[in-house]
mmCIF file of C-alpha atoms and ligand atoms in Angstrom:
data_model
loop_
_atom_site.group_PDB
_atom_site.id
_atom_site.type_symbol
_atom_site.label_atom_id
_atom_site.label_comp_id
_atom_site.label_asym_id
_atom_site.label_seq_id
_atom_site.Cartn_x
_atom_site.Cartn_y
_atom_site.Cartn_z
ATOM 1 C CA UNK A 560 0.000 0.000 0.000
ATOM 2 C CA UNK A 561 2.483 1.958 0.378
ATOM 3 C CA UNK A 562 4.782 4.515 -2.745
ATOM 4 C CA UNK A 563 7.337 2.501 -2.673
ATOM 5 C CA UNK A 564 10.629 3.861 -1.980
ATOM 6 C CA UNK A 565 12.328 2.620 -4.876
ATOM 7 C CA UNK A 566 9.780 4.402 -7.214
ATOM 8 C CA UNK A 567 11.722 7.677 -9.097
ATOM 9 C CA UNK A 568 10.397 10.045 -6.646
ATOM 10 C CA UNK A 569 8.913 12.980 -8.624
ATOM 11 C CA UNK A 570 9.876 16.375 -8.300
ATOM 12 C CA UNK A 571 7.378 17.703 -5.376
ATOM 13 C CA UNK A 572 7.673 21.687 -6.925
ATOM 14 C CA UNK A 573 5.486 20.334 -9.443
ATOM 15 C CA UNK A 574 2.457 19.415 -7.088
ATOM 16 C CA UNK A 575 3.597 22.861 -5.526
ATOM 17 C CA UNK A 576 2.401 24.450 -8.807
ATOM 18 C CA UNK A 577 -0.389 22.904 -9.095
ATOM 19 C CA UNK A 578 -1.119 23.490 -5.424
ATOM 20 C CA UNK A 579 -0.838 27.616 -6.473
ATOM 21 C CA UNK A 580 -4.238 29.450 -6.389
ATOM 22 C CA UNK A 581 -5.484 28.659 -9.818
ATOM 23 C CA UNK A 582 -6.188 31.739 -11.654
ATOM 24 C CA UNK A 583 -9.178 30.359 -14.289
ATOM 25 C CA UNK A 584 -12.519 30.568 -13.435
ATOM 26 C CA UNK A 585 -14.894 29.056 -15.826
ATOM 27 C CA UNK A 586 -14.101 25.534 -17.818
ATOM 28 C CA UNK A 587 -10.299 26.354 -16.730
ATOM 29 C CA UNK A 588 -10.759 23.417 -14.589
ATOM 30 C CA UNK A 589 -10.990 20.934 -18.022
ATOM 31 C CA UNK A 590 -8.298 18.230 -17.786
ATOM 32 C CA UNK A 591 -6.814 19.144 -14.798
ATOM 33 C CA UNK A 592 -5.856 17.498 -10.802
ATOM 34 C CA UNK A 593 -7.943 18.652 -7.828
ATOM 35 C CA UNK A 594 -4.835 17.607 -5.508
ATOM 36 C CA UNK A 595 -5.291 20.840 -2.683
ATOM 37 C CA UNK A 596 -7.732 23.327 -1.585
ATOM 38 C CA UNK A 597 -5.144 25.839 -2.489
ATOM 39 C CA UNK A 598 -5.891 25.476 -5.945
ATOM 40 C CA UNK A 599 -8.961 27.548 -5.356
ATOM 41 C CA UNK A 600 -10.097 31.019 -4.765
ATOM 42 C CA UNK A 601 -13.037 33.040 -4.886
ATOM 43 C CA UNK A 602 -13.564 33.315 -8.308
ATOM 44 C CA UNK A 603 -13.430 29.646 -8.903
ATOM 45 C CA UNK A 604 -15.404 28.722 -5.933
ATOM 46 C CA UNK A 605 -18.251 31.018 -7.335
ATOM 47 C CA UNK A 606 -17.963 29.259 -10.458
ATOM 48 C CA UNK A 607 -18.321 25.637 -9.145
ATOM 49 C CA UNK A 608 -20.894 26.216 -6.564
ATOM 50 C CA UNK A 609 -23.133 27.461 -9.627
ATOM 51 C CA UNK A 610 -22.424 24.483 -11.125
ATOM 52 C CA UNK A 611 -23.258 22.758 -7.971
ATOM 53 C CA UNK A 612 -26.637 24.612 -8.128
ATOM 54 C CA UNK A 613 -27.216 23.615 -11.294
ATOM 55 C CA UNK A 614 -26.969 20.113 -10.706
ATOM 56 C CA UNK A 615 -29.088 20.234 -7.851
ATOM 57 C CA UNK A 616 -31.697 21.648 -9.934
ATOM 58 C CA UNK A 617 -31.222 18.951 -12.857
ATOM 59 C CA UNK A 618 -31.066 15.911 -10.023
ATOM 60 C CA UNK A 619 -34.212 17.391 -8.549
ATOM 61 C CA UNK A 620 -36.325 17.527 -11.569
ATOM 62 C CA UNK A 621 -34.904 14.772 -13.602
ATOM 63 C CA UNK A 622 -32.900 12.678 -11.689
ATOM 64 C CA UNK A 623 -29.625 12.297 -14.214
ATOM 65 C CA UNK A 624 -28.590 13.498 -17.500
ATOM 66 C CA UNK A 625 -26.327 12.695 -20.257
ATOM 67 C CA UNK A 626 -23.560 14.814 -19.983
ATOM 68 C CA UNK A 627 -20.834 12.549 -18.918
ATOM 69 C CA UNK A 628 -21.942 9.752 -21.241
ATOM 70 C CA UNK A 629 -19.354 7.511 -22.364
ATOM 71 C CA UNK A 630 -16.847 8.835 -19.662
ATOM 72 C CA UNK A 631 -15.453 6.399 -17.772
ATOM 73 C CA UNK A 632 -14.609 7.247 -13.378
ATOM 74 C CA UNK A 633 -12.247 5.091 -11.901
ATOM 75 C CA UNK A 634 -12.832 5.093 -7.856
ATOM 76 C CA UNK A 635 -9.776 3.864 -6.310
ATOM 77 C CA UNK A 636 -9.589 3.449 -2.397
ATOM 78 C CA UNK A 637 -6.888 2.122 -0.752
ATOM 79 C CA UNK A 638 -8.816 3.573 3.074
ATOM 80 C CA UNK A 639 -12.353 2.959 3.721
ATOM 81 C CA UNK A 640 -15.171 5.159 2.768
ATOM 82 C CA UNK A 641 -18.908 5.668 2.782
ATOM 83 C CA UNK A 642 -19.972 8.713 1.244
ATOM 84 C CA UNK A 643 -16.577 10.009 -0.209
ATOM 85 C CA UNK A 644 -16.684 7.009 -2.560
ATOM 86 C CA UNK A 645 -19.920 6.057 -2.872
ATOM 87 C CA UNK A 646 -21.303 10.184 -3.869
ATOM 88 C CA UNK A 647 -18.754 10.247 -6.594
ATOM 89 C CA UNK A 648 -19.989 7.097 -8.076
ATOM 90 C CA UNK A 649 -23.029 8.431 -7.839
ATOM 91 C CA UNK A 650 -22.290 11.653 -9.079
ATOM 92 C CA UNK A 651 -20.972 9.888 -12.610
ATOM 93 C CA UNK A 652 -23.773 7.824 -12.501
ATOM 94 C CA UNK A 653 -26.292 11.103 -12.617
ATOM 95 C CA UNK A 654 -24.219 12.202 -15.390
ATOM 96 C CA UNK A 655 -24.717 9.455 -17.590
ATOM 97 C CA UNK A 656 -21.436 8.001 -17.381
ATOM 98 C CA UNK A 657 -19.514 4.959 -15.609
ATOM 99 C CA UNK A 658 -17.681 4.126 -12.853
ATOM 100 C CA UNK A 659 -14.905 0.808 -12.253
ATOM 101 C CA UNK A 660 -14.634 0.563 -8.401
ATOM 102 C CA UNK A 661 -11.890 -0.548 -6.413
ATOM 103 C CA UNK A 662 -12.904 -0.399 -3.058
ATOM 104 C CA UNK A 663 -10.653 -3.249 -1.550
ATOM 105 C CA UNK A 664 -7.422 -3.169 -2.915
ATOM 106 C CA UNK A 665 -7.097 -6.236 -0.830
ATOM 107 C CA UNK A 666 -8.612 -7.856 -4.293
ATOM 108 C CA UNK A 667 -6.571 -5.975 -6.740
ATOM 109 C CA UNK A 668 -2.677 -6.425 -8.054
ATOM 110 C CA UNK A 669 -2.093 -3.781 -5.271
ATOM 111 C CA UNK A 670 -1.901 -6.770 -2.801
ATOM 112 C CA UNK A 671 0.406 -8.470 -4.987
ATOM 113 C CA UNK A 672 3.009 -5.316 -4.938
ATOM 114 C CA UNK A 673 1.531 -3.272 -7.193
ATOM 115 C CA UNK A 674 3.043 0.675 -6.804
ATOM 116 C CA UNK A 675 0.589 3.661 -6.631
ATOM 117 C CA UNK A 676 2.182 4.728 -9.943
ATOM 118 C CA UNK A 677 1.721 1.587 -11.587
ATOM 119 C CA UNK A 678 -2.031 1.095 -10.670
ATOM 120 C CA UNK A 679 -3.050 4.704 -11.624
ATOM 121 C CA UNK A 680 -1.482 4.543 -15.043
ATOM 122 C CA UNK A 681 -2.929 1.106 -15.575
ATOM 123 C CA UNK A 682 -6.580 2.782 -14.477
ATOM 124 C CA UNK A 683 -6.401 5.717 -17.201
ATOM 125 C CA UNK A 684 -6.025 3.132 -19.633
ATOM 126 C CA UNK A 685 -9.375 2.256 -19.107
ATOM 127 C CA UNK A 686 -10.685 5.476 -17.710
ATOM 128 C CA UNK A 687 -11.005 9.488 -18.093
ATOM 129 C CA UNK A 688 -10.229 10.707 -14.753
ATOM 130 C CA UNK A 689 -9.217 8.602 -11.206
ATOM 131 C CA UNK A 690 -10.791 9.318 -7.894
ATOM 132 C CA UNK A 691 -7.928 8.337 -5.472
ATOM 133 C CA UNK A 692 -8.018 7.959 -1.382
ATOM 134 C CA UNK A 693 -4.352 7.246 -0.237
ATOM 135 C CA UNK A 694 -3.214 6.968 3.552
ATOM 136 C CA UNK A 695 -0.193 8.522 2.512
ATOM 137 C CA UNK A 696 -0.026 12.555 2.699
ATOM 138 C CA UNK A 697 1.187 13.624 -1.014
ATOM 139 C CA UNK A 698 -0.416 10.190 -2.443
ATOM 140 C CA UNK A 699 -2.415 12.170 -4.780
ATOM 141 C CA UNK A 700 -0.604 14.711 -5.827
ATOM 142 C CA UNK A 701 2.340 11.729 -6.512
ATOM 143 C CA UNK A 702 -0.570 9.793 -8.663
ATOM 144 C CA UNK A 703 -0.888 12.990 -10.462
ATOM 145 C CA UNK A 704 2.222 13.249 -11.894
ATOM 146 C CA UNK A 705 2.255 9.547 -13.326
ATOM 147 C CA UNK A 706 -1.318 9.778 -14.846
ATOM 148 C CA UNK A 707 -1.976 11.767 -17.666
ATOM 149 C CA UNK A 708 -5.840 12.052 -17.067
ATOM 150 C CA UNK A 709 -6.984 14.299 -14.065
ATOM 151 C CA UNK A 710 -6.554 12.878 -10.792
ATOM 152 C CA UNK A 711 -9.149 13.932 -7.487
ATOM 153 C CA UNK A 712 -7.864 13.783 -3.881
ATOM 154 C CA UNK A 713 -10.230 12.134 -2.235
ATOM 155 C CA UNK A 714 -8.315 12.156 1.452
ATOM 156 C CA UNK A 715 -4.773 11.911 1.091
ATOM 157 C CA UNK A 716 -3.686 10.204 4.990
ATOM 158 C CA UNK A 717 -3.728 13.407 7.136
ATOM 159 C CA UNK A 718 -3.036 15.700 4.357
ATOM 160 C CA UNK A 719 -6.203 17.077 2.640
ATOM 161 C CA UNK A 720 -9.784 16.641 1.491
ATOM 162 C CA UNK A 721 -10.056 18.927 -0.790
ATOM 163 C CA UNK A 722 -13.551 17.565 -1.882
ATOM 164 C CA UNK A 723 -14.594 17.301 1.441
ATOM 165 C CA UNK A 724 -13.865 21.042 1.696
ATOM 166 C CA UNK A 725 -15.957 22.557 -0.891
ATOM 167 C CA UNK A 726 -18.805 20.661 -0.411
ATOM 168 C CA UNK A 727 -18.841 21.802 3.605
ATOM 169 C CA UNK A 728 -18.130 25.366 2.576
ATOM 170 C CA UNK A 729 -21.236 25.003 0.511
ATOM 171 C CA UNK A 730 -23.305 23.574 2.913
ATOM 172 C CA UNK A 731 -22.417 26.784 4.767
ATOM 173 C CA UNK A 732 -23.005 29.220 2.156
ATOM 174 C CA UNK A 733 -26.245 27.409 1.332
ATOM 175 C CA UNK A 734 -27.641 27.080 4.967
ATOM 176 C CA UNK A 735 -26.489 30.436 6.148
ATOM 177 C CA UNK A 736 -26.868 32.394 2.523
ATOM 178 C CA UNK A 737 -23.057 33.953 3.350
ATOM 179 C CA UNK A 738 -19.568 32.777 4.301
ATOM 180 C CA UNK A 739 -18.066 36.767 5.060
ATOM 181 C CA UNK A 740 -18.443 37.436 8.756
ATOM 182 C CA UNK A 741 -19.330 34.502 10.122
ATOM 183 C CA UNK A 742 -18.054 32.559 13.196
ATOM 184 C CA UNK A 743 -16.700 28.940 12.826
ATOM 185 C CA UNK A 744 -15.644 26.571 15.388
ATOM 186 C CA UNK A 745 -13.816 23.393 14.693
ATOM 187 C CA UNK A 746 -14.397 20.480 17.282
ATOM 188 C CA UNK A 747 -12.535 17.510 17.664
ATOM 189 C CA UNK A 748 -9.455 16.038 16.366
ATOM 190 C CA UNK A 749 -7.787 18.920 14.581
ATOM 191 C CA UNK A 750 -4.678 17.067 14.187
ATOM 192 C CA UNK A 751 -4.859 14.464 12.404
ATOM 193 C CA UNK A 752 -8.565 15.534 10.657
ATOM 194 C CA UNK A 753 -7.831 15.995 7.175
ATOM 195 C CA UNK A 754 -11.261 17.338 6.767
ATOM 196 C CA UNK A 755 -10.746 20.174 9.122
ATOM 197 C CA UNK A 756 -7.136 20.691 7.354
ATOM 198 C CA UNK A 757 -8.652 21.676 4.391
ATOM 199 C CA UNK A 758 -11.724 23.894 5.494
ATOM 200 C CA UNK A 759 -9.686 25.900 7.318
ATOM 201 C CA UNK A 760 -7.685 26.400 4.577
ATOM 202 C CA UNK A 761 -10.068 27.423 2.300
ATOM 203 C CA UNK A 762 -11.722 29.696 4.977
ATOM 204 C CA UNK A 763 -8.674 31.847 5.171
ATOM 205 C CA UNK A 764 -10.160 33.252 1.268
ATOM 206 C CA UNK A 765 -13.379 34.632 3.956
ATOM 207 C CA UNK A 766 -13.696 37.336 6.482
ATOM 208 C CA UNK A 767 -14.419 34.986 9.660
ATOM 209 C CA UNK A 768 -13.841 34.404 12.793
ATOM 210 C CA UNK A 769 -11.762 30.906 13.734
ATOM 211 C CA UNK A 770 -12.381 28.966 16.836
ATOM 212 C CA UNK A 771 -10.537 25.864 17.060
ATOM 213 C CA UNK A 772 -12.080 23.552 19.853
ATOM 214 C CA UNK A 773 -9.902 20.423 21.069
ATOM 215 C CA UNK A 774 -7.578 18.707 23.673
ATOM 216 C CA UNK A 775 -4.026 19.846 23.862
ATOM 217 C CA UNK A 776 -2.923 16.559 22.195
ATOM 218 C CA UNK A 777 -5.056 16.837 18.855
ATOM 219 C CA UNK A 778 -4.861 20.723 18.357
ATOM 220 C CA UNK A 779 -4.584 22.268 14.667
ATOM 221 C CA UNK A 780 -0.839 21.770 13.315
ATOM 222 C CA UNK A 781 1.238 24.790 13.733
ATOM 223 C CA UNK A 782 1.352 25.035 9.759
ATOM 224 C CA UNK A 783 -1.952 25.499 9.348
ATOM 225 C CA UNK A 784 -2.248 28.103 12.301
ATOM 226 C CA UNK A 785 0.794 30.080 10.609
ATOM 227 C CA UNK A 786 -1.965 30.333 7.399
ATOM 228 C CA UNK A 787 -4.601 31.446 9.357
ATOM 229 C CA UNK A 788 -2.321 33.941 10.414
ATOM 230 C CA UNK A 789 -0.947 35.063 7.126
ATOM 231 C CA UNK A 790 -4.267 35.518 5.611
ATOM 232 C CA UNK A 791 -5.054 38.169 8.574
ATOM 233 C CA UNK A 792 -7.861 36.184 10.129
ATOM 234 C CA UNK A 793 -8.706 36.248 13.888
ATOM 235 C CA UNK A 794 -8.111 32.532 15.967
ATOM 236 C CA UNK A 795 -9.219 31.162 19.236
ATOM 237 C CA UNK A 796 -7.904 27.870 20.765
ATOM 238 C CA UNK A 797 -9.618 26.609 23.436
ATOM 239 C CA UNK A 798 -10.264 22.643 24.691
ATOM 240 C CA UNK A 799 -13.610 24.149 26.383
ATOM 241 C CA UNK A 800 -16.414 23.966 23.681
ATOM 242 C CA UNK A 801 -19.099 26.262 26.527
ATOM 243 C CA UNK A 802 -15.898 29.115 25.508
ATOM 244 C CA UNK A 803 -17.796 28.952 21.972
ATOM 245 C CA UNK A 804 -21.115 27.515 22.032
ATOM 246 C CA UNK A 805 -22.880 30.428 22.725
ATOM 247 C CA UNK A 806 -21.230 32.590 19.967
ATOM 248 C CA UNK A 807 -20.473 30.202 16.991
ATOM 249 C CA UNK A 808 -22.560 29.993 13.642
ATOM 250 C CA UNK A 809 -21.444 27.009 12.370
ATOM 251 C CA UNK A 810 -19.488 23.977 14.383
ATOM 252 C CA UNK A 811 -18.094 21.914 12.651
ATOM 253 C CA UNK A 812 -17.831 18.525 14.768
ATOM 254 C CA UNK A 813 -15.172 15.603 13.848
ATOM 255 C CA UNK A 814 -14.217 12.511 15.157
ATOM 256 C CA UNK A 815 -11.196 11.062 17.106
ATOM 257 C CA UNK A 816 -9.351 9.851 14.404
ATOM 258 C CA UNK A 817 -8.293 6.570 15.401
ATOM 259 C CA UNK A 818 -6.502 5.009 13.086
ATOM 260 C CA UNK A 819 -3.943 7.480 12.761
ATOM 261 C CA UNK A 820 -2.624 7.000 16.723
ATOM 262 C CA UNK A 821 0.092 4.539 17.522
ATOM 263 C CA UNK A 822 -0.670 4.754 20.711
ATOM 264 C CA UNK A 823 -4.137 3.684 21.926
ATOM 265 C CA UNK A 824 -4.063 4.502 25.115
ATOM 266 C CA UNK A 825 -4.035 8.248 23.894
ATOM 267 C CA UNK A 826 -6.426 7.835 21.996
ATOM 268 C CA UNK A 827 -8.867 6.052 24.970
ATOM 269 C CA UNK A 828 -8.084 9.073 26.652
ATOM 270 C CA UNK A 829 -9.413 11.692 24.362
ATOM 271 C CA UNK A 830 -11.733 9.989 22.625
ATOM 272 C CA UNK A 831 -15.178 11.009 24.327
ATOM 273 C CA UNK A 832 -13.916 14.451 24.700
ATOM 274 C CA UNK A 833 -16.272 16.300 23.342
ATOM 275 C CA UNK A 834 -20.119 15.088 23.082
ATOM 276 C CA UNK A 835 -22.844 17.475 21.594
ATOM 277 C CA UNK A 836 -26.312 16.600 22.705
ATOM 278 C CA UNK A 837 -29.374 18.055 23.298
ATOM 279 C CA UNK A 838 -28.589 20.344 26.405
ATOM 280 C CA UNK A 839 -25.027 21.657 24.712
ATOM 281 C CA UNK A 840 -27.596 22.903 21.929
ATOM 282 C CA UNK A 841 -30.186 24.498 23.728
ATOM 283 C CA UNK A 842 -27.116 26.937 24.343
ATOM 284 C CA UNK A 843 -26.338 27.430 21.231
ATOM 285 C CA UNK A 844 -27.803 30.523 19.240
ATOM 286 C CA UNK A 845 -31.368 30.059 17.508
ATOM 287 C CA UNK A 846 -29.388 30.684 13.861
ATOM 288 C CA UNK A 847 -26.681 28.388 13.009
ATOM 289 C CA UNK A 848 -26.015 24.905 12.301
ATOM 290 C CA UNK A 849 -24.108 21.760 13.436
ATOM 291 C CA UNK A 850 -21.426 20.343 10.630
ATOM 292 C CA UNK A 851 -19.914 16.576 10.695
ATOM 293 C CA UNK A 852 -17.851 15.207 8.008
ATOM 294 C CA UNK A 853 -18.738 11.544 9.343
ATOM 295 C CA UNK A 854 -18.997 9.172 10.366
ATOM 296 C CA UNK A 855 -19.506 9.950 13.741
ATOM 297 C CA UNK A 856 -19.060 8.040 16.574
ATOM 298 C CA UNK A 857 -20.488 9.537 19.630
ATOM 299 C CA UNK A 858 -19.632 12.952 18.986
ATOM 300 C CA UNK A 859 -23.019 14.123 18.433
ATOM 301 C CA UNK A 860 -25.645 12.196 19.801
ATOM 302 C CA UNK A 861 -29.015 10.710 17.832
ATOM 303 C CA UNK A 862 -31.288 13.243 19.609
ATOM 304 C CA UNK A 863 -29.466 15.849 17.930
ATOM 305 C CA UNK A 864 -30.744 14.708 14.542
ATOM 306 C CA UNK A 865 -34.226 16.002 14.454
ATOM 307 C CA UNK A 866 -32.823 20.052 15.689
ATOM 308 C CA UNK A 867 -33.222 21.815 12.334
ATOM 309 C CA UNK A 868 -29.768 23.270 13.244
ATOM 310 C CA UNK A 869 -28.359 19.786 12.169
ATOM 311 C CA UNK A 870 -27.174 20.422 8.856
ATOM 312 C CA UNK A 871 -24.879 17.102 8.541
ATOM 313 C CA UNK A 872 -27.300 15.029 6.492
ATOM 314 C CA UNK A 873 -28.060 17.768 4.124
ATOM 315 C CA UNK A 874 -24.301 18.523 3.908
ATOM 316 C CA UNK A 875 -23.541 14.765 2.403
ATOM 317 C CA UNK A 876 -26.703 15.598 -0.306
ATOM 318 C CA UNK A 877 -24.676 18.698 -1.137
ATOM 319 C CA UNK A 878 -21.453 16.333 -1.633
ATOM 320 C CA UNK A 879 -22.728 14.739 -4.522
ATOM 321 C CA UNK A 880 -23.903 17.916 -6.153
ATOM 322 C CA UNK A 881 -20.340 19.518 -5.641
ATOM 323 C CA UNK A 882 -18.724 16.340 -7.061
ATOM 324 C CA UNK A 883 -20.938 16.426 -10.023
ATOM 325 C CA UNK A 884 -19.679 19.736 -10.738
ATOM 326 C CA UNK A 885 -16.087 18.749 -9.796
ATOM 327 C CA UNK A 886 -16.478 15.908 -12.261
ATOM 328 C CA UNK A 887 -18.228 17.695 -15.088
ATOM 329 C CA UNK A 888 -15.929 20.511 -14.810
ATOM 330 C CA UNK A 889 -12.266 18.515 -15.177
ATOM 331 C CA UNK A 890 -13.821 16.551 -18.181
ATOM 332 C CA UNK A 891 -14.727 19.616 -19.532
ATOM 333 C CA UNK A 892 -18.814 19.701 -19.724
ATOM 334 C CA UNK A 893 -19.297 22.248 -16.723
HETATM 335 N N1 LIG B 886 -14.841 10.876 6.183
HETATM 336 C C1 LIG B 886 -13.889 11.876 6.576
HETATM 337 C C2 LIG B 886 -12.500 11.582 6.001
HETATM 338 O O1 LIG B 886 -12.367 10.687 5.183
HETATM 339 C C3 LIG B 886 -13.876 12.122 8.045
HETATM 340 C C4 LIG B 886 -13.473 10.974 8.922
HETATM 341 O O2 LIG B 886 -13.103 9.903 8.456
HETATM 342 O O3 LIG B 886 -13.524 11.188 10.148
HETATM 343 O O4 LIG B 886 -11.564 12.263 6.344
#
């Protein structure tokens, strides 16, 4: 599973540039990696959430189309996933086109050896663009420069989501109508939450107000704070989530990331740090809304569900829409 080491290591500067703030807005996008979040700004953000809109519209009144027809997705996943994977094989699906799935790379050549390199430019034989979830950070942006057809991060190890990112920002725009002076909070495992990684990322394009919510072992990696910093925005750190409830329009919940500690007993220790539920809520103000990437496990208890404020099944709809437009847009039929 792993890029092996004896694999011509490509020149990093190259995912670099690609990770530069893209300056196209409309079909700019055609034939090209989604690899970081920094590949986006305002402009282009505009552009895909109308996209996004548009393919709400289409799903709602006819269900799929024929855009993508004859385009081939190939959904490789060497971690598990629910709704990363299983929205983007929707997504094609709704566009009329295809979609070869490699969910367990337990039954493909990758278990006999196969390299990262090897597998992705044996996919785009058969394929137009290659969905790939790595536990390596820099997976994708390595599987990039091997493949010549566009390559989407779909969770590169602790790295980035990008996808993940633009379909929570959004959810955000779409539930609260604006992004500009809002206040987030971030709860949870801020270290090794790729999800989190990459929102706040992309949140340093806003005017808003940062509040990052977690136990002194898990808090946001000094890299990413250093960003916040450079783009001028405001940050809080606190492992008290009452220092934000009242205050906050959106929080943004995530899980303990277990997989990712080689130490367990840590991880037993933090795990049930924070739990929203009914009575943390009826603190929170009437306007905003509760966030998850999922899945959740205990972070935000079932009673939680029916509060209108809970905007995390509505969020996953919103994935597939933004990776319709993600997918429509790099094949160039946005
Ligand atoms: N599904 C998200 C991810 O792949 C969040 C999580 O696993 O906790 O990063």
């Amino acid at each position: 599973m792993s890029v092996h080491s004896e694999i011509p290591q490509p020149d990093l500067s190259y995912a670099m540039e690609k990770a530069r703030p893209a300056d196209y807005t409309e079909n700019g996008f055609y034939g090209r990696d989604i690899i970081s979040v920094r590949q986006f700004n305002r402009e282009n953000l505009k552009y895909i959430f109308r996209v996004a809109e548009e393919m709400r519209s289409m799903v709602e009144r006819f269900g799929s189309a024929d855009l993508l027809q004859g385009k081939v997705l190939a959904n490789l996943f060497y971690e598990p996933s629910t709704r990363t994977s299983s929205s983007f094989s929707a997504a094609m699906q709704r566009l009329g086109g295809r979609v070869i799935a490699i969910n367990e790379v337990v039954y493909s050549s990758v278990a006999k050896g196969e390299s990262l390199p090897d597998t992705v430019r044996t996919l785009e034989c058969y394929a137009d663009v290659i969905v790939l979830r790595h536990p390596e950070v820099g997976a994708a942006a390595i599987a990039a420069h091997y493949a010549r057809k566009p390559v989407i991060n779909a969770g590169d190890g602790v790295g980035e989501h990008p996808t993940q990112a633009l379909l929570d920002l959004f959810t955000i725009q779409e539930e609260l109508g604006q992004i500009d002076g809002l206040k987030v909070a971030m709860v949870g495992d801020l270290k090794y939450g790729r999800t989190v990684h990459s929102l706040t990322r992309l949140l340093c394009l806003y005017d808003v107000d940062l509040y990052f919510v977690s136990p002194d072992i898990l808090r946001m990696p000094a890299e990413i704070l250093e960003e916040v910093k450079e783009a001028g925005l405001d940050y809080t750190e606190t492992s008290d989530i009452h220092d934000v409830i009242r205050d906050v329009d959106v929080l943004y919940v995530t899980r303990v990331q277990k997989e990712r500690f080689t130490d367990l007993s840590q991880y037993e220790a933090v795990k049930d740090c924070y739990i929203v539920d009914p009575e943390l809520m009826a603190l929170a103000k009437e306007k905003m809304i509760v966030m998850h990437p999922f899945p959740r496990v205990g972070e935000i208890s079932y009673a939680v569900d029916d509060d209108p404020r809970a905007a995390y099944f509505r969020q996953m709809v919103n994935g597939m829409y933004i990776r319709m437009a993600l997918l429509a847009a790099v094949l160039g039929k946005a």
